Short mmCIF file of N, CA, C and O in Angstrom, two decimals:
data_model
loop_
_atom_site.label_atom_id
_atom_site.label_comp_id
_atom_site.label_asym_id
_atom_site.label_seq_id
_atom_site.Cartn_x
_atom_site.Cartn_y
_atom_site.Cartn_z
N UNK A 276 -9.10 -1.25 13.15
CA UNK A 276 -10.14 -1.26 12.15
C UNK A 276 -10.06 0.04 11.35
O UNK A 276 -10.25 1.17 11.78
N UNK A 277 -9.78 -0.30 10.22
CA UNK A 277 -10.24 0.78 9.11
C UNK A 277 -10.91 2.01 9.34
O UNK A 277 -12.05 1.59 9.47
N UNK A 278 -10.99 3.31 9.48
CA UNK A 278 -11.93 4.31 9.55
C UNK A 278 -13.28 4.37 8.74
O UNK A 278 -14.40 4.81 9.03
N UNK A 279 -12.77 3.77 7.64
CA UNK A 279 -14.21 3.94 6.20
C UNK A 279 -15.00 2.76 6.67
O UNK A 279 -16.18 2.71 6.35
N UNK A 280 -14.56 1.95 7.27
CA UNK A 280 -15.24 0.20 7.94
C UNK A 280 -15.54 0.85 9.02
O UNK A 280 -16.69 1.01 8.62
N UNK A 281 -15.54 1.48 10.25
CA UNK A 281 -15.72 1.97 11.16
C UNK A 281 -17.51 2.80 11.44
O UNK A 281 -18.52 2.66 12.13
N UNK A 282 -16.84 3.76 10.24
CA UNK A 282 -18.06 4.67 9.88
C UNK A 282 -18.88 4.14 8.62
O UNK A 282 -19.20 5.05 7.86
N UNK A 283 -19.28 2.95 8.25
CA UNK A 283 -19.90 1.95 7.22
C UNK A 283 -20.70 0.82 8.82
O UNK A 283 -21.79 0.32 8.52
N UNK A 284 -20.49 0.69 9.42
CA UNK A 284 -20.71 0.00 10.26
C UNK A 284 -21.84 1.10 11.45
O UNK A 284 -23.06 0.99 11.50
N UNK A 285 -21.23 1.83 12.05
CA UNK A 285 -21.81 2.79 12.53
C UNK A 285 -22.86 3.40 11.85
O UNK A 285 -23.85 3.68 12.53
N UNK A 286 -22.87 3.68 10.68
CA UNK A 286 -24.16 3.89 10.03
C UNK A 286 -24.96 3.14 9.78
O UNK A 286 -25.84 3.77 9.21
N UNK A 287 -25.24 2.02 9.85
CA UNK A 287 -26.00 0.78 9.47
C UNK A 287 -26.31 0.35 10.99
O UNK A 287 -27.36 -0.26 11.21
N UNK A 288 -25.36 0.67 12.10
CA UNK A 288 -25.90 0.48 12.89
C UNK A 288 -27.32 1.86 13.35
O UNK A 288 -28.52 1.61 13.50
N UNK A 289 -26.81 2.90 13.44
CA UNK A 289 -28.04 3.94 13.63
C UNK A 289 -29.21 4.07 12.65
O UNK A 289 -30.31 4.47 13.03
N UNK A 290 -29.02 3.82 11.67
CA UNK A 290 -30.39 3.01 11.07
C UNK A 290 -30.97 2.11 11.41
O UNK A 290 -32.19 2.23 11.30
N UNK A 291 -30.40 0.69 12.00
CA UNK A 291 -30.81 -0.24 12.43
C UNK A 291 -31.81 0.82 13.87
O UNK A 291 -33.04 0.92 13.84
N UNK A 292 -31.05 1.37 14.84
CA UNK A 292 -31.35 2.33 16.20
C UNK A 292 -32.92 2.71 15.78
O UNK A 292 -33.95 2.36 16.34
N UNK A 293 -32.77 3.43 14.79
CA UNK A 293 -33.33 4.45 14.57
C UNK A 293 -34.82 3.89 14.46
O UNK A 293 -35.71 4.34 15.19
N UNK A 294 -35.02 3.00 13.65
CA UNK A 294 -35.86 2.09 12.57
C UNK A 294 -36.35 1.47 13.98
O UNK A 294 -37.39 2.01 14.34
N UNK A 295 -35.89 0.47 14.90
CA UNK A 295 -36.06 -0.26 15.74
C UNK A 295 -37.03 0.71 16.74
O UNK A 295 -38.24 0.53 16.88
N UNK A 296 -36.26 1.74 17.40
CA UNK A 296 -36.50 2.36 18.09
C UNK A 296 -37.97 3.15 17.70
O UNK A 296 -38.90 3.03 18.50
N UNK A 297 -38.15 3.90 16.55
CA UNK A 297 -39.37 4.62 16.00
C UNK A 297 -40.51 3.32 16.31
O UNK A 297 -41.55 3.71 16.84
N UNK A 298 -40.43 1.98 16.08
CA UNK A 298 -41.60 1.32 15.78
C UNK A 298 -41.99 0.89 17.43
O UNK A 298 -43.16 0.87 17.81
N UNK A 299 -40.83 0.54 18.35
CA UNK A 299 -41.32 0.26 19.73
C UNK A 299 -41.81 1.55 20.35
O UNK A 299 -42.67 1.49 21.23
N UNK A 300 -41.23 2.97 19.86
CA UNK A 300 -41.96 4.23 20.81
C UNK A 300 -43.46 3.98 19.98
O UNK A 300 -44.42 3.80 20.72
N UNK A 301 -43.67 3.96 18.79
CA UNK A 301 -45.01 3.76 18.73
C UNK A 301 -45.89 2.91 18.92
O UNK A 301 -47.08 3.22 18.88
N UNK A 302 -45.51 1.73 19.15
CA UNK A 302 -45.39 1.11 19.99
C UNK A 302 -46.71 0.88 20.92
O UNK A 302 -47.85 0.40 20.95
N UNK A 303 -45.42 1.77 21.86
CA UNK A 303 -45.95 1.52 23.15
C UNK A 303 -46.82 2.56 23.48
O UNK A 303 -47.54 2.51 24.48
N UNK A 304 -46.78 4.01 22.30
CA UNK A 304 -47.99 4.93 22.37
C UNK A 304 -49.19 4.19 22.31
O UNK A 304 -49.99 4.24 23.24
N UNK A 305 -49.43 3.34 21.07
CA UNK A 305 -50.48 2.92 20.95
C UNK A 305 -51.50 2.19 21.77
O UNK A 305 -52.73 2.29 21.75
N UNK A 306 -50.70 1.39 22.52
CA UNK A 306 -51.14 0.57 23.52
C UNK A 306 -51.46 0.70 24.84
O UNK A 306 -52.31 0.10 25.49
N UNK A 307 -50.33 1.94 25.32
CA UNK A 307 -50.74 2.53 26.56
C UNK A 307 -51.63 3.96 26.64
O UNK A 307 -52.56 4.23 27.40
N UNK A 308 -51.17 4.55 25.84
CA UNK A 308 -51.54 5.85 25.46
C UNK A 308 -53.11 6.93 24.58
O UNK A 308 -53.37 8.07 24.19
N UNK A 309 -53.84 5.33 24.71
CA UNK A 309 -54.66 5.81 23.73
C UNK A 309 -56.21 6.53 24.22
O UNK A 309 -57.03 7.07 23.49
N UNK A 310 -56.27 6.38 25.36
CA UNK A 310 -57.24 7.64 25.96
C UNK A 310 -56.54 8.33 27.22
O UNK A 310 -57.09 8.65 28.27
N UNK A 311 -55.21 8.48 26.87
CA UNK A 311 -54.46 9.67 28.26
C UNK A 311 -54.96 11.13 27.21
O UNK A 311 -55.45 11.09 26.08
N UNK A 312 -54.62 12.47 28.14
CA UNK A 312 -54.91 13.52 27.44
C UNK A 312 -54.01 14.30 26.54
O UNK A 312 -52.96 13.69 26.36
N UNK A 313 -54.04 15.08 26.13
CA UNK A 313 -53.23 15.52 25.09
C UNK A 313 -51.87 15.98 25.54
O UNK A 313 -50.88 15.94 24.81
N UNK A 314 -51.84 16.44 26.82
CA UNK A 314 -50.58 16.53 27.37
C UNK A 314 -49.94 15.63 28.01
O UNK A 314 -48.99 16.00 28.70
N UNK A 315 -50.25 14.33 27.96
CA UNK A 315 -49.33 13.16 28.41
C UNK A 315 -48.64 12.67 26.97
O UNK A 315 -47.51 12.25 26.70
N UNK A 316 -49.85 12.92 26.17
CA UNK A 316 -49.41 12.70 24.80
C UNK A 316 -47.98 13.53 24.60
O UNK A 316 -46.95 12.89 24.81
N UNK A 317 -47.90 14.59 24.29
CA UNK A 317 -47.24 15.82 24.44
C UNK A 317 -45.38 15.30 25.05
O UNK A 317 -44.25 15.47 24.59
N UNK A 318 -45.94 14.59 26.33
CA UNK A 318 -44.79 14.65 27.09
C UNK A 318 -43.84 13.62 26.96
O UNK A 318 -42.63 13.61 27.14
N UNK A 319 -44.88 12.47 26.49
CA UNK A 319 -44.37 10.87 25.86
C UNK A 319 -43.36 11.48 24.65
O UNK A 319 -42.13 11.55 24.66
N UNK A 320 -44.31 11.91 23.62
CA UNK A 320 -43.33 11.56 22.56
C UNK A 320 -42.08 13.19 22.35
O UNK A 320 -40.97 13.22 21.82
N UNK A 321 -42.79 14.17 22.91
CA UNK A 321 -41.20 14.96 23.69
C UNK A 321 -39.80 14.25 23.97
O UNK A 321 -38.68 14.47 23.53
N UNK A 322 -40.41 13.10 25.10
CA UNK A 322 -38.90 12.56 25.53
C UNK A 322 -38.84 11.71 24.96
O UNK A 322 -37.64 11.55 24.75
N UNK A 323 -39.62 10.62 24.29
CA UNK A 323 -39.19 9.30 23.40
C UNK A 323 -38.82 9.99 22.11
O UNK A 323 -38.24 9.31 21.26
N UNK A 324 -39.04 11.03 21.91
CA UNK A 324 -38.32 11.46 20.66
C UNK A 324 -36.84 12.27 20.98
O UNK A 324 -36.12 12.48 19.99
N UNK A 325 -36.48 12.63 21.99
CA UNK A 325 -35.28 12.87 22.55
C UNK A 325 -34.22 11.56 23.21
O UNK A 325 -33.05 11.64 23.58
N UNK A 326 -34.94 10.62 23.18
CA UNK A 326 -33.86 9.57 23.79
C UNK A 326 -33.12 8.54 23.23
O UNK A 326 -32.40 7.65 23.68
N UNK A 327 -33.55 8.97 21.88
CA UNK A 327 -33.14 7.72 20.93
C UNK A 327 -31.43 8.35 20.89
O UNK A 327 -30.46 7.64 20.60
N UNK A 328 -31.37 9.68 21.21
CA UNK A 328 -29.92 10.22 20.72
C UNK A 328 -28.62 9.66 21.82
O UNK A 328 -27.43 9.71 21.51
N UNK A 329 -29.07 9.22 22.99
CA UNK A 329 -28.29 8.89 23.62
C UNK A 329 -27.71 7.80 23.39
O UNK A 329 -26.53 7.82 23.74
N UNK A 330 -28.17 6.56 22.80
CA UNK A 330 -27.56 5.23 21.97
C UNK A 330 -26.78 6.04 20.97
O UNK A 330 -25.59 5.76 20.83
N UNK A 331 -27.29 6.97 20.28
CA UNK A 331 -26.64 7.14 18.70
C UNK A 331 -25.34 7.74 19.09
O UNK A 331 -24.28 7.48 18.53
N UNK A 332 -25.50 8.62 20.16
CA UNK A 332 -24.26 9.70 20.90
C UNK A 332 -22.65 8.24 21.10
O UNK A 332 -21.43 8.37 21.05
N UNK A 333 -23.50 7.09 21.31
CA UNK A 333 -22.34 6.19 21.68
C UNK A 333 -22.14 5.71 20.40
O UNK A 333 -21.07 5.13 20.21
N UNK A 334 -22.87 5.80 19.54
CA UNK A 334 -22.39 4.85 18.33
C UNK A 334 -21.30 5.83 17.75
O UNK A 334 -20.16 5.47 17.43
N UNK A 335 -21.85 7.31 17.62
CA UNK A 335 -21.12 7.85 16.91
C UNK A 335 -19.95 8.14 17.85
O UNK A 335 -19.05 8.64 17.18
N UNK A 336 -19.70 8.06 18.75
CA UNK A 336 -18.49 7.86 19.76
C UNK A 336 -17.36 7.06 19.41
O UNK A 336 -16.15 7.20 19.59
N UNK A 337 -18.11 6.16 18.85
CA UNK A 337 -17.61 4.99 18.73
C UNK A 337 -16.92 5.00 17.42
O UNK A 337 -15.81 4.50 17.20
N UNK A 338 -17.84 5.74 16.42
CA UNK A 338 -16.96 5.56 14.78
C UNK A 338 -16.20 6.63 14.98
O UNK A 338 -15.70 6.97 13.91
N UNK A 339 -15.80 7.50 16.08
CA UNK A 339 -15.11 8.92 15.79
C UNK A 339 -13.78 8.29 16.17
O UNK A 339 -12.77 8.68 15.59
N UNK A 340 -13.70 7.33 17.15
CA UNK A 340 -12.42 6.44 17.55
C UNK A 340 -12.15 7.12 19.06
O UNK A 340 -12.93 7.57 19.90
N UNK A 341 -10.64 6.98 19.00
CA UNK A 341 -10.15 7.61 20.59
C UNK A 341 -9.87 8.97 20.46
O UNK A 341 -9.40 9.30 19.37
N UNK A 342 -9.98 9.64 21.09
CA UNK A 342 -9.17 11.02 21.28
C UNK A 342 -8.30 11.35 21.45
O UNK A 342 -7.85 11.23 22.59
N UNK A 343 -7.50 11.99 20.38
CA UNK A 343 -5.67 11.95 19.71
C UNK A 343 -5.00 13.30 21.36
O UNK A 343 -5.26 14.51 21.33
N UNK A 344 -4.56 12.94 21.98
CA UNK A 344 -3.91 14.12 23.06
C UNK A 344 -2.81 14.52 23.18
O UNK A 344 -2.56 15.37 24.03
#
C-alpha cells in the first residue's frame, strides 16, 4: 500500500478515534459521575483523557509501516 494512502487512511481513522472516543468518555461522566466529588472527577477524566493515545499509538504504528533494519 502506497505511503500517501497509508497516512490518508490513518488520519481519518484517528479522527474517527478521537470524535468516537471524546463523546463515550463524556459519556459515561455524565451518567455515572454526576454527584461523585471533585476528585473522582479529577481522576476520571486524567486517565480517560490519557487513554485515547494508546489506540492512536497503534494507528500511527501502523501508517509509519515496518521498521527498515
Amino acid at each position: 500500500m502506497p505511503v500517501r494512502l497509508k497516512k490518508l487512511i490513518g488520519t481519518v481513522l484517528i479522527i474517527i478515534l478521537v470524535s468516537i472516543y471524546a463523546v463515550l468518555a463524556t459519556t459515561i461522566a455524565t451518567l455515572t459521575l454526576a454527584t461523585s466529588p471533585w476528585w473522582v472527577h479529577l481522576l476520571y477524566f486524567g486517565l480517560s483523557g490519557v487513554l485515547w493515545v494508546l489506540p492512536a499509538m497503534l494507528i500511527i504504528r501502523w501508517m509509519a509501516g515496518p521498521r527498515k533494519t
